Structures are given as C-alpha cells and as structure tokens.
Amino acid sequence: MTANKIDHKGHLFKRIGERLRWAWNSITPGPRAWRGAAWGALIVLVSTLLATAYSMFAAAGPLRFAIGTLLFLAALALVGGFLTLVWRILKSLPAFYTWVLACTLAAFGLLGMFGLPVLIGLLAAGFGIIVAASLLGAGVAVLARGGWSEASRVQRIITISGLTLGAVGLVFGTIWLLDDGSPLVLPSYSDAQIEPLAMPDPSQPGSYAVQTLFYGSGQDLHREEYSVDVDLITDTVDGSALVERWTGLRTGYWGFDPQALPLNGRVWYPEGEGPFPLVLIAHGNHPMEDFSDNGYAYLGELLASRGFIVVSVDENFLNMSLFADVLVISPLKGESDLRAWLLLEHLRVWHDWNAALDNPFYKKVDLDNVALMGHSRGGEAVAIAAAFNQLSYYPDDAAVRFDYGFDIRSVVAIAPIDGQYKPTGRGTPLENLNYLVLHGAHDMDVVSFSGSKQYTRVHFTDGENWFKTSLYIYGANHGQFNTSWGRKDLFEPLMRVFNLQQLIPAAQQEQIAEVYISAFLEATLSGELGYLPLFRDHRNGQKWLPDTSYINRYEDAGTQLVSTYQEDINLVTTTLPGGVQEGENLTVWREQLIEAKWGDMENNAVYLGWDAGTSAAEASYSIQLPKSGLILDQNSILVFSLAAANEDPTPEIKDEGKKETREIIDLTVEIVDAAGEAVRLPLSSFSFLQPQLEGQIGKAGFMSPLPKSEVVFQHFEFPLESFTAAANPAFDPLHLEQVRFIFDRTRAGVIVLDDIGFRD
C-alpha cells in the first residue's frame, strides 16, 4: 500500500469520526437542558415525598408534621448525597481500576450466593484484601517505573506508607485466612449419673463377613465401577416429568438426559443365607464432578457386618455444577422429588432381584424391613420417597402414576434440608414409620436444624410401635458425615472465613453416626429393642459416644399428647380437648412460632419466663388435665420437650446487675391427683436444662448476620412411680388431675415448652 493511499484512508476515518461527534453533539442535551431536567425531576420527587410525608405525619399535628417531613427529606437527601459521592469517586478513578473493582464486586456477589450465612465476613475479608493489594500494587508500580526520583517528599511518604500498609495487610490477612479459627469450647455442667446400657456397642463390626459389588447402566463415562467393572446391569428410567432445566451441557458431560436416567449403586452386603434388611443411602448436593456416593463406605461396611444389605445410591448427575448449570444461571429445578422417585425405582429393582432365580440376591433381601437413609438434600429426598411410597399419583401431576407400596419401616435423615419440595405447597407429611434425624450445631451449609420440621410432621395413626427421635450434636458440621466431603461444607476460598477449628474431629463425627444409625436400624429393622433407651436419653450411650454435648428428642406411638400448642391461638386450651392451661406470676407467657437461625421451625410452643427479683410470689405454669380421653396407669410416664429460650425475662427493666440469661436452668415438676395430693421432683432429677448450644460459624462474631444458636428441644421423662416413691404415699397416680411447672430453682429465665403428655 502506497503512502498516498494510507494518508487518504486516514483522512477518511478522521472525517467519519468528526461526523459522528457532530451527530452526537447535535442530539446531546446541553448544560441548560440538563439543569432543567434535574429541576423537573426534583419537583416531581419532592411532591411525591411531601404527599408521602403528609400521609405518615399529618395526623400527629402540625408541629410533628413539619419536623417529621424535614427529617424525612433530610434523610433521603443525605442518602442521595452519599450515593453521588460514591459515584463521583468511582467516576474519577481510571477505567482499568474501575473495571477491576466491578469484576471484584461481581465475583464476591457470586461467592455470596453460596456463602450467605457469612456474607458480612466474606465482603469484609474480600474487600480488605483488595484494598491491601491495591496499596501494595500502587507502591510497587511507582518504584518499578522510576517514579521515586521524580516524586516529592510528601508523595514519597505516601508511597512508602501505602507499600507498608499493603504488605502488612496482605501478610497478616493471608495468615488469618489460612488459620482455621478459634477452638471448640465444650459446655460443661453437672448432671444426673446414668447407668450405661448393657448392650453391645452398635458402632463395632458385627459377625458377618462383608462383600461388595456395583450395579448400574454399564455406560458411565467417568467411573469404571458403573461401566466396564459393573457387576449387575440395570435398565434406565424416564424421570423427565419430575425435573426441569436439564441443560445440554449436563447431557454432554454424563451422556444421557432425563429420559434415560441410570440406576447405579454401590452395595455392601453380608455373606450368608439371609434374608437381610435393605438400607438405601442417598447422598446430598455437591459438585457433580466430585462424586459423593463413595463417602458412606464407613456406614456401609459397618451395617453390612451387622446383617444389613446397604446400597449407596448414585445421584451425582442431579447435583449442582457451575459448568453444567451455566454458572448457576440455569440450575436444575424440581430435582428433590426426582431424587426421591429414583430411590423408589431402585427399590423396584431390588424387589425384582429378590424374586429372580438367576440373581445373586435371590431370596436374600428382607423386603418387609426396608430403610431409607439420606444426607442433606438426600435427607429430604428419603422423606419425600417414603411419602410417595404411600401414594397412587405424583402430587404435582396425576398423569404420573405411582404403584410402589414397599415396606419402608424406617427413615434416617442426616443434616437434611427441608422445603426444597413442597407437595401441594405443604411440608411433606409422614405417617407410620420410624424416623431418626441427626444435625450438627456447627453446620455451615444447612445452618438451622431443618430436620426438626420434618420431625414434627411425622405422625403415628395405626397403633403399631413406631417412634421418632432426633440428635443435635455440638461441634458437628455438615460434611463430615460423608468422608468425601470432609471438614469444608462449601468450597475454597469461601471456607477461609468459616471457623473450622470449632469442629470435632471427623472420626468422632463418624463414630456418632455409626452409634446412632446402627442402633436405630437394629431396633427398628432387626428387633433389638434394648437400644431404645438410647433414643430417649443420649446419656444411656455415653460409653459409646465422643465427649461433646448432645440434645435429643423422642416420641413414640404410645405417647398421649395433652398440649402441642398447634391447635389454636387460645393460651388456655389444651390440644387434647377439655384441659386448661394457666400461668401465675410469669413475666413471659406467650405461644408462638419458633424462630430458627434461618427462617422458622414450622412448630409452635409456649414461652414461659419468670424473675424472682421482681416478685416474691412463686411463678408457675399448670395444665389441668382433661376429664376424658387420657388413659393412665402406674406405668405411665410424664413426658415433655423443653429448651432454653435465650432471652431476658424482664427486658423492660434496665439493671446492670442482672444475671446473664444463658445459664443452666432447674425447676420443679409437680403433679396433683383428684384429691389434691401433690408430689414434686426437681427437673434436675432427670437432667438440668442446658443453655442453647452456640455455634460460631464465622471466624469472627460479626461475620455472620445469623444468630449463633436456636431453640432445640430436649426430651424429659418422669415415670409416675418415681413421684410416688419420692414423697407422698397418699398420692394416687391413677387419678391424676394436674401437672405444674414451678419456677423456684433458678432465679430468672425463659424456657420453651412443647409436647406435654404421657407415654406408656
């Protein structure tokens, strides 16, 4: 190309640029137009605000209207001024640095979607490091480009100061981020001594040798155990009616779509004739490329050695994936019920195998004793599966028929979520099965005890001997129940703002799971009823359990509930018709929906508070029992659920000498017969009521906007015969008339009371 042609083309581009600038300037408003536009918008804004202020303040009188309006306008003006200042500062920054800040904000916004429980800590740590790195980078750039010799004395001081602050901030910030946090502080208090159960340790291997095998499609693209090494081939199933937003990227990774979902499972089974109870385990949500189904081998091997066939079901293809979900823009929708449905399809396969002469499990499966176990989203899925098992149609679409009806006798939920799927807009109901839920006080993923919601929705109606139980574990997190997940409930670098040092060791958390799950399945599927006391009181298994704090809850089908606080808004009425509830000299008496760290517990209870320092009269709460509908005998046991409320009983009184409300609580339990004869026992004769268990999930207290603790109920039980032996030989337990809680053993406090009744 000649010089003349280059020069001609340069003039052409210049003329085009000038034309474009002229066109833009001809339509761009000038300063006067912008000023007029601002005044027009301001007049409309002020008019709107004055109308709003009039509605808000005018009824209070002219003076309050004037003051309120001025304060209202001033507050909005200050907010607008602050935003304008921020905009001006950002506008004055170089475009490259502004772009970096914008990318930083977007990045932390994405991380914040996963780290909402520690959002404040994430933002504080992230932007603190960005500021330190900016200072260090600025200082290094000035020195590297020779700017030092040209800089003034003041500029040199600023450069050195920025360089020093940036370096120190990055070094100490990195050290702080790499540290695991503050150590676990175990709550301690004296309590009644409990005789350990005279039963074998359920966490120890049983007498059976254990074999393993794999079944599946034989076509898996990523795991040999479900492809070339698979032992039993299964047909795929069509789950497309139960899921949405399955992307082509997900299909590309797995090689199948929802119309051809595989039934894959890893099996641990005992050598022997059988038949053996069947247990299916469903993992939870985790990056789908980091497979989760192998993380329950410790449970599979233990349970198989004790006479159970155990299957860890592969549902990794339903898990999250930043890649397959297009950076979470298009996550799977409706996969919780699909997880549940797949479990039932696995049970269908096992039913067929048990009847097939040429199958290695022919007549080896006890299909009258089936349990479902799930972790996290799998913990919700097993409850949904148990509910679907009793239905004829899919609740969301009757075009999908169900024909299962398996004998699912037990459900185990490990740190489950709740409410991802709500059939007909309600929480999943469960009837007539055994239910166990485990949860950690230091769970950094499912931060609230969500499984307690499902616990309240388990009901017994057929007269059989079912029970439900829960265990809340101090120092336990979400991931250590699965050996593949471990201590980090989320991913790096997000985990750097979580307090990992407060977790109990993984081996201890696995030990707790082994004890409770093994004992639960032995009791409910194998008839080993000697383990039942463990679920009524965790201290019965203290010789098997690690040294940490536990809170357990229990209810069985033989429990007659008098008050559940679910029936109405009347403080006086009992759930069982005919009873009367009364409070005397209480500073707090209300029934309410129980709040959780995140949301609520979908359960109502009564809050009762007292303070001996404000009144010399004895505070109490009594339940006058119904005249009919309650059947008692000398073997009956008074039961109730109790928790510390962690609130001030007299918040209206400002007194620096007031005691901390987080203290161990004792009180008196009194029962009265029809003749007025009364007997009393201290609550501590069963157990003190310990304060709420705190779990600081962030490295610093300010990092999480969520409460450190929540209401978790402890089960209490008092045999009526223990009252008669205590004091009054004239007392007649067969004609019981009243139960009273007398707040005379702790100076002040607030408790939460629920599920008062009697157990056979």
PDB file of C-alpha atoms in Angstrom, residues 180 442 444 475 477-490 495 498-506 509:
ATOM      1  CA  ASP A 180      -8.785 -22.473  60.978  1.00  0.00           C
ATOM      2  CA  HIS A 442     -21.761 -26.118  63.608  1.00  0.00           C
ATOM      3  CA  MET A 444     -22.039 -24.318  57.798  1.00  0.00           C
ATOM      4  CA  GLY A 475     -19.158 -29.402  67.126  1.00  0.00           C
ATOM      5  CA  ASN A 477     -20.650 -29.869  60.743  1.00  0.00           C
ATOM      6  CA  HIS A 478     -22.418 -30.791  57.526  1.00  0.00           C
ATOM      7  CA  GLY A 479     -19.724 -32.558  55.538  1.00  0.00           C
ATOM      8  CA  GLN A 480     -18.004 -34.890  57.999  1.00  0.00           C
ATOM      9  CA  PHE A 481     -20.882 -37.362  57.797  1.00  0.00           C
ATOM     10  CA  ASN A 482     -19.552 -38.061  54.273  1.00  0.00           C
ATOM     11  CA  THR A 483     -15.851 -38.919  54.065  1.00  0.00           C
ATOM     12  CA  SER A 484     -15.636 -37.436  50.555  1.00  0.00           C
ATOM     13  CA  TRP A 485     -16.920 -34.051  51.748  1.00  0.00           C
ATOM     14  CA  GLY A 486     -14.966 -33.646  54.988  1.00  0.00           C
ATOM     15  CA  ARG A 487     -14.474 -30.520  57.105  1.00  0.00           C
ATOM     16  CA  LYS A 488     -15.290 -27.984  54.411  1.00  0.00           C
ATOM     17  CA  ASP A 489     -19.032 -27.664  53.952  1.00  0.00           C
ATOM     18  CA  LEU A 490     -18.548 -25.369  50.958  1.00  0.00           C
ATOM     19  CA  MET A 495     -14.231 -21.639  53.515  1.00  0.00           C
ATOM     20  CA  PHE A 498     -15.585 -20.072  58.301  1.00  0.00           C
ATOM     21  CA  ASN A 499     -14.471 -21.215  61.747  1.00  0.00           C
ATOM     22  CA  LEU A 500     -13.211 -24.743  61.066  1.00  0.00           C
ATOM     23  CA  GLN A 501     -11.362 -25.010  64.380  1.00  0.00           C
ATOM     24  CA  GLN A 502     -14.669 -25.432  66.250  1.00  0.00           C
ATOM     25  CA  LEU A 503     -15.396 -28.766  64.596  1.00  0.00           C
ATOM     26  CA  ILE A 504     -14.969 -32.086  66.338  1.00  0.00           C
ATOM     27  CA  PRO A 505     -12.602 -34.475  64.513  1.00  0.00           C
ATOM     28  CA  ALA A 506     -14.067 -36.332  61.540  1.00  0.00           C
ATOM     29  CA  GLN A 509     -18.455 -37.371  63.951  1.00  0.00           C
TER      30      GLN A 509
END
